Coordinates of C-alpha atoms and ligand atoms in Angstrom, one line a residue:
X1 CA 20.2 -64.2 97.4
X2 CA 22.9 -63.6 100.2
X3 CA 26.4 -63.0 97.6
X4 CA 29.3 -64.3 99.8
X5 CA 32.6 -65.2 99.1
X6 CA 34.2 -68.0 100.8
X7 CA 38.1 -67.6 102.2
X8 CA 39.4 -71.0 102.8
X9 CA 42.4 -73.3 103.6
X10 CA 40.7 -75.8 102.4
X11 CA 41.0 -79.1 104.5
X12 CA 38.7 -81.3 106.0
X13 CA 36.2 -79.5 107.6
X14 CA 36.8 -76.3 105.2
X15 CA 35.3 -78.9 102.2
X16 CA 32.5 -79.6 104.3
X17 CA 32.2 -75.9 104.9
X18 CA 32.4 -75.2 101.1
X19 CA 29.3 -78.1 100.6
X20 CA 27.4 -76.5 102.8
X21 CA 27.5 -72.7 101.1
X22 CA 27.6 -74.6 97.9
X23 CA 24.3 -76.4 98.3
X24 CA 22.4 -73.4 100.6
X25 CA 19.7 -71.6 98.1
X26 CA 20.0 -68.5 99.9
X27 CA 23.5 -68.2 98.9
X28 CA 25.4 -66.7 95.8
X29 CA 28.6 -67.9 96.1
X30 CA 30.2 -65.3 93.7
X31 CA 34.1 -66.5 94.7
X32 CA 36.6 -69.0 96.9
X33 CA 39.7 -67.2 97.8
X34 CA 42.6 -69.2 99.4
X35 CA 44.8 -68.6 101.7
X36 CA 47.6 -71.1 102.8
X37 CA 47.5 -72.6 106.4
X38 CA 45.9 -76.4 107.0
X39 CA 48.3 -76.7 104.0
X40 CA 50.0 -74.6 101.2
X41 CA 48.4 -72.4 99.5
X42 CA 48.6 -74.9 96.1
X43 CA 46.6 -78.0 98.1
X44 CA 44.4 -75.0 99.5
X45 CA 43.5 -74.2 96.2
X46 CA 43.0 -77.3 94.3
X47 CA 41.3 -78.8 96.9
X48 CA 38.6 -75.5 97.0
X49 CA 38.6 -76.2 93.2
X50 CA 38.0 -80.0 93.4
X51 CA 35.3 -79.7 95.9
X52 CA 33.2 -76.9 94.3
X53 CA 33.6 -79.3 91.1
X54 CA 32.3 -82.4 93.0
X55 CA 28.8 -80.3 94.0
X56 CA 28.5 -79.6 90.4
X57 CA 29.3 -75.7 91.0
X58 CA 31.2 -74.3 88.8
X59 CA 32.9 -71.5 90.9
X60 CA 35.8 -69.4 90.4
X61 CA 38.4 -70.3 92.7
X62 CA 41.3 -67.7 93.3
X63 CA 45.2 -68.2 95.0
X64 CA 45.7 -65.7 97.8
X65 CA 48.1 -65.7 100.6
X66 CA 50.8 -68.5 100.7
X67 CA 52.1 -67.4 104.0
X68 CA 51.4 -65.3 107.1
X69 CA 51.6 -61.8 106.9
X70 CA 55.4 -61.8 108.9
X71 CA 55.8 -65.7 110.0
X72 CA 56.6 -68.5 108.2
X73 CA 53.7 -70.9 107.3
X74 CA 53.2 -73.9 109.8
X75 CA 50.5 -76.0 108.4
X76 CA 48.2 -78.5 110.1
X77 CA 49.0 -81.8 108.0
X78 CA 49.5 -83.7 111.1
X79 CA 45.5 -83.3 111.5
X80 CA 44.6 -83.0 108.2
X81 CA 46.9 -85.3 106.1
X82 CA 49.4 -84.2 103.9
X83 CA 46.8 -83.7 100.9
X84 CA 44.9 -82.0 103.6
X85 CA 41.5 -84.4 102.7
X86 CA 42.9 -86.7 104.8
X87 CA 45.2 -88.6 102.7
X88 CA 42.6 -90.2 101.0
X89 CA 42.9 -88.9 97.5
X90 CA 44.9 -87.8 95.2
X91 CA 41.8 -85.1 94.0
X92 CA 42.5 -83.9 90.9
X93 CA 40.1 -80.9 89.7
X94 CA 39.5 -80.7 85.8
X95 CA 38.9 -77.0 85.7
X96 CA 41.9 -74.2 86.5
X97 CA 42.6 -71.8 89.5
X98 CA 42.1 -68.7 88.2
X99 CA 45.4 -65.8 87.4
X100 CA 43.5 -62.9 89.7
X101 CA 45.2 -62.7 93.2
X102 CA 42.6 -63.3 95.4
X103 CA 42.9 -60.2 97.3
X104 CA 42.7 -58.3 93.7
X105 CA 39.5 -60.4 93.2
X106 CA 38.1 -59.6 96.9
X107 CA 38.8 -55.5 96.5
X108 CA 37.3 -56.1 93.0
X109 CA 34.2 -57.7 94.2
X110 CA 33.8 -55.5 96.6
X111 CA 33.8 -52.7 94.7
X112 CA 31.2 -54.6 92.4
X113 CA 29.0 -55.2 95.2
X114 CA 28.9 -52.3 97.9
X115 CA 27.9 -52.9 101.2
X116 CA 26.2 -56.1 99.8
X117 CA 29.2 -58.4 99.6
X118 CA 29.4 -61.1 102.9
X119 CA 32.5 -62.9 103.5
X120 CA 33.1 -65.9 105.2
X121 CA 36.8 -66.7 106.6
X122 CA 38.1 -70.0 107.9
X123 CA 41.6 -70.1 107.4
X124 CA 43.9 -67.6 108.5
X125 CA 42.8 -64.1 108.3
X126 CA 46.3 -63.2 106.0
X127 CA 43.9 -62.4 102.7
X128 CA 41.3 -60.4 104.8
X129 CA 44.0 -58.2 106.6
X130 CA 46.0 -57.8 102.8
X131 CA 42.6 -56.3 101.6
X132 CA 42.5 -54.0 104.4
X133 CA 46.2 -52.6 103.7
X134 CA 45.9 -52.4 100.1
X135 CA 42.4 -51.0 99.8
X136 CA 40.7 -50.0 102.9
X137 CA 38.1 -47.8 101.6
X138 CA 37.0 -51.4 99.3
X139 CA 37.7 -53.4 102.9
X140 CA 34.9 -51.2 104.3
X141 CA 32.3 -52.0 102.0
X142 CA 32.2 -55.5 103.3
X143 CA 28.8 -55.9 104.6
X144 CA 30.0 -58.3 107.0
X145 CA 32.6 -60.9 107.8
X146 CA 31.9 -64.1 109.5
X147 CA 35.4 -65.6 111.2
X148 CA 35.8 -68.7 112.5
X149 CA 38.8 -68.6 114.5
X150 CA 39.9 -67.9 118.1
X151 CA 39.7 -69.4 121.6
X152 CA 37.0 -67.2 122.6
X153 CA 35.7 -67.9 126.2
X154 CA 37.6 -71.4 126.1
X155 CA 41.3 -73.0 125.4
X156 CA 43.0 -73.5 122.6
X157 CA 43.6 -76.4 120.1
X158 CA 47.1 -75.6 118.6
X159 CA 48.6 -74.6 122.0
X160 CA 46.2 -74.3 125.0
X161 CA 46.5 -70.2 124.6
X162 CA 45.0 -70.5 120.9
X163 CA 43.1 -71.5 118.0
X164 CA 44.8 -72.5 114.8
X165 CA 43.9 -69.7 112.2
X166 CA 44.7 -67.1 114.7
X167 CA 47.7 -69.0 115.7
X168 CA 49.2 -69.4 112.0
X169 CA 49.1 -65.3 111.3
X170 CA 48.6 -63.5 114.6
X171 CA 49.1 -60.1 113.1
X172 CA 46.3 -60.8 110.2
X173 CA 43.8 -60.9 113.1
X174 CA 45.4 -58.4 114.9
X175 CA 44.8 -56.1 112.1
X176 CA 41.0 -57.6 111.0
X177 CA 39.9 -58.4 114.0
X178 CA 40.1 -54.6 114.9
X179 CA 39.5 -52.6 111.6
X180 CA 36.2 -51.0 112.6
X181 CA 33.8 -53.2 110.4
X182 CA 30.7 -55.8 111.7
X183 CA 32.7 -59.4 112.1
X184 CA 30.9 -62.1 114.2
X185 CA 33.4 -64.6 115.7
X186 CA 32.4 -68.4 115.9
X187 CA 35.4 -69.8 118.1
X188 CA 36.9 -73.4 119.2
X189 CA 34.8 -73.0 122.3
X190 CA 31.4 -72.7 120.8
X191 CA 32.5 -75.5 118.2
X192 CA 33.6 -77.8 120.6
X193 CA 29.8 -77.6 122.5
X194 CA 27.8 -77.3 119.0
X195 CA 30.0 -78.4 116.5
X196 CA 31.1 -81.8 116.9
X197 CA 29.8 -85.0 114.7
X198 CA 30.0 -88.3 117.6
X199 CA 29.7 -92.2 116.2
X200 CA 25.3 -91.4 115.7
X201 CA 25.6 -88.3 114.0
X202 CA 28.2 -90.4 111.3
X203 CA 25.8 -93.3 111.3
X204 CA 23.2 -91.1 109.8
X205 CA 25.5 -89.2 107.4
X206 CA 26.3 -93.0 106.4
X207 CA 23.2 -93.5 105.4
X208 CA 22.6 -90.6 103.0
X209 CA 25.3 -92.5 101.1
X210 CA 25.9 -90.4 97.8
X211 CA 29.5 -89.0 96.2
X212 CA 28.9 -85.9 98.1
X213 CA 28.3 -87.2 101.6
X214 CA 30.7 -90.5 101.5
X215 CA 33.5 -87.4 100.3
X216 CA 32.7 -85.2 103.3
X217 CA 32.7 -88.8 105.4
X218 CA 35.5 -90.1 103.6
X219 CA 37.7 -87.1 104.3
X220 CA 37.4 -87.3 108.0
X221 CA 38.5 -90.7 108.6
X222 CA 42.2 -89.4 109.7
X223 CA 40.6 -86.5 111.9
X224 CA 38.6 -89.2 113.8
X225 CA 41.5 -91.6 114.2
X226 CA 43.1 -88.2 115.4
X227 CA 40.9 -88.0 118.3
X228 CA 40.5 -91.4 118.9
X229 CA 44.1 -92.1 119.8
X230 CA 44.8 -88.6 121.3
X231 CA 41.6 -88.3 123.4
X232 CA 40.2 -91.6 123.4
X233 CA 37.0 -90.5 121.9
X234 CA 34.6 -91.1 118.6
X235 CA 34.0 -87.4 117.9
X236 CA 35.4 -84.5 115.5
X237 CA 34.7 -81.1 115.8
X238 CA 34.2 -79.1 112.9
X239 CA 34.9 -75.7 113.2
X240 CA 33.8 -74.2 109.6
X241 CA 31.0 -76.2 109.0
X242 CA 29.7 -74.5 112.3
X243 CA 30.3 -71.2 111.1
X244 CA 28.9 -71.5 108.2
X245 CA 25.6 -72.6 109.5
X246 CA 25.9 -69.8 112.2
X247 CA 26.3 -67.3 108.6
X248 CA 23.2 -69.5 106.8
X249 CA 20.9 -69.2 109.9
X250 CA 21.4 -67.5 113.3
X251 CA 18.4 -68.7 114.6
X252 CA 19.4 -69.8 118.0
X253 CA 23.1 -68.5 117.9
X254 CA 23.2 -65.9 120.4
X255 CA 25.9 -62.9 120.5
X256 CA 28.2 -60.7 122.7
X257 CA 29.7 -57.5 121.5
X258 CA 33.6 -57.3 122.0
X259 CA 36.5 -55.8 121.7
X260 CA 39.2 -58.4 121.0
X261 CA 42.9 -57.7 121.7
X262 CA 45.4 -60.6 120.2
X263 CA 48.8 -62.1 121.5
X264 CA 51.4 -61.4 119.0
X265 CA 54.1 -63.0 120.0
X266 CA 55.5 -65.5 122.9
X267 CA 54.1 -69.2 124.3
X268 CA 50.7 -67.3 124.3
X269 CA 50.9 -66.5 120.6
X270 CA 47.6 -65.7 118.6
X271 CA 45.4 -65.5 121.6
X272 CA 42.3 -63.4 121.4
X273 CA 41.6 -61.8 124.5
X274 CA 37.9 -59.9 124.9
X275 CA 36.7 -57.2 126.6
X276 CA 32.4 -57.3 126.4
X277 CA 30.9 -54.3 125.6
X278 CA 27.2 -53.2 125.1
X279 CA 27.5 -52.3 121.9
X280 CA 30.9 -52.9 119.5
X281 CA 31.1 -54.0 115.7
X282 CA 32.7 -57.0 116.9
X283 CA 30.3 -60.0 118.1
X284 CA 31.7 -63.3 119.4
X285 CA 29.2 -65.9 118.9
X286 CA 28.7 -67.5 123.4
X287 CA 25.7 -70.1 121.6
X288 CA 25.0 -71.8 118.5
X289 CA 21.9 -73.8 117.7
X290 CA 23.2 -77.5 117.2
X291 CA 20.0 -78.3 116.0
X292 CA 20.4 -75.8 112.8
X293 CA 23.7 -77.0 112.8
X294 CA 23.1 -80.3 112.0
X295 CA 19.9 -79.7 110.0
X296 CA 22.0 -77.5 107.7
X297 CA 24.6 -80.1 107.4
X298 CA 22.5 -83.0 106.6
X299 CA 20.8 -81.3 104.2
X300 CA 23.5 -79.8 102.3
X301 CA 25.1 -83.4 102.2
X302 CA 21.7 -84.9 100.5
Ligands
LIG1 O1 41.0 -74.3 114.5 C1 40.1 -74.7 113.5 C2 40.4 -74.1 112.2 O2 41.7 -74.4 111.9 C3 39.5 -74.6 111.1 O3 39.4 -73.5 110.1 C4 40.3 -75.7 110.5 O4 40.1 -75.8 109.1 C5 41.7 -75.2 110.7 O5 42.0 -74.3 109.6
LIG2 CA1 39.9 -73.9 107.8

């Protein structure tokens, strides 16, 4: 089995993300870190806890980051509710966060596991980029990181320049983003072509109709009414979820190698800008296998 840990600001589509890891058999899920963004790091956290809990997992679920590396937090309630599940709780998990910093428990893991240890990050990269600058021997034992987050080849969704996580700590991706070790990017742009759930995709998740499924329903209620008044459409787009079934099978999810530069600062703020390459330890996912996508999802959900 693959041992991963999951880095989350767990939302919406980050607990449908978590399900999906959860549930895969090819995955050890040997941690959830948080990291604060979709909301603080406290909702990030409890709602990691709660939704491991729900699948029946019981996973260790660590606080990291409860702001950006230099900027204040700006969260994404206005999306994803104030509880961040879409206002439709309150979720109260039975078990506790644990005391370990999460970016103690990373570099620990990592030192437990080298060169075996995958992580997933879809939240702000603030966790990833603290484990570099505290330990960057340990950062480079990561066998490889899977980041969803950026524009990519397409616009953004928190300003038209860029993507949310990248947007919230600009400097975290900065810094991860080029620290020398294999990432592959799944970005808005693929997700918005491969990643979205429309009106039949939810009438077959319907019908599955279990605690697991009418949850991961459930919480995107507000997200839909989101897009329904704001673009007149009955569609979401789920950005973890994607990446997660890009890091559970990348059959059909095809690569180019990168370099990415980032936007610090200014109107164009957490941009990633690329520059292909033939070969580069950076890899920006240009196609993703909705089938897979949606195969993986459903079945997680069952
Ligand atoms: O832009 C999409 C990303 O921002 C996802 O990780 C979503 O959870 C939000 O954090
Ligand atoms: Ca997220």
């Amino acid at each position: 089995m693959r041992k991963i840990i999951i880095d989350t600001d767990t939302a919406t589509d980050d607990a449908i993300a978590i399900i999906m890891a959860l549930k895969c058999r090819d995955l050890d899920v040997v941690a959830v870190t948080t990291v604060a963004g979709n909301v603080d790091i406290n909702l990030a956290s409890t709602n990691a806890l709660y939704t491991c809990e729900l699948c029946g997992y019981k996973v260790p679920v660590y606080k990291g980051a409860s702001g950006p590396l230099k900027r204040k937090l700006e969260t994404s309630k206005f999306f994803h509710g104030k509880d961040g599940l879409g206002d439709t709780g309150p979720y109260k998990p039975k078990g506790k966060i644990r005391k370990t910093n999460a970016v103690d428990k990373i570099i620990s893991l990592l030192k437990e596991y080298p060169n075996e240890l995958e992580i997933i990050a879809i939240g702000p990269l603030t966790n990833i980029a603290k484990v570099y600058k505290k330990d960057p021997e340990a950062f480079r034992l990561i066998k490889c990181l899977y980041v969803m987050g950026g524009i990519g080849e397409g616009k953004g969704n928190i300003t038209e320049f860029a993507e949310f996580n990248f947007w919230v700590d600009p400097d975290a991706a900065d810094i991860v983003l080029n620290s020398g070790i294999d990432i592959k990017v799944i970005a808005w742009d693929v997700t918005q072509i491969y990643g979205f759930l429309d009106k039949s995709n939810f009438i077959e998740l319907q019908a599955i109709n279990n605690k697991i499924s009418n949850f991961a329903i459930n919480i995107q209620r507000r997200g839909l009414e989101y897009y329904k008044i704001k673009y007149n459409e009955q569609k979401i787009d789920l950005a973890d979820p994607l990446a997660v079934a890009v890091m559970i099978d990348e059959t059909g999810t095809y690569f180019k190698n990168c370099e990415v530069k980032i936007i610090l600062n200014g109107d164009k703020r957490g941009r990633d800008t690329y520059n292909f390459i033939d070969s580069g330890k950076v890899k920006l996912a240009t196609k993703v296998s909705r089938e897979n996508f949606l195969k993986i999802l459903k079945s997680s959900l069952k």
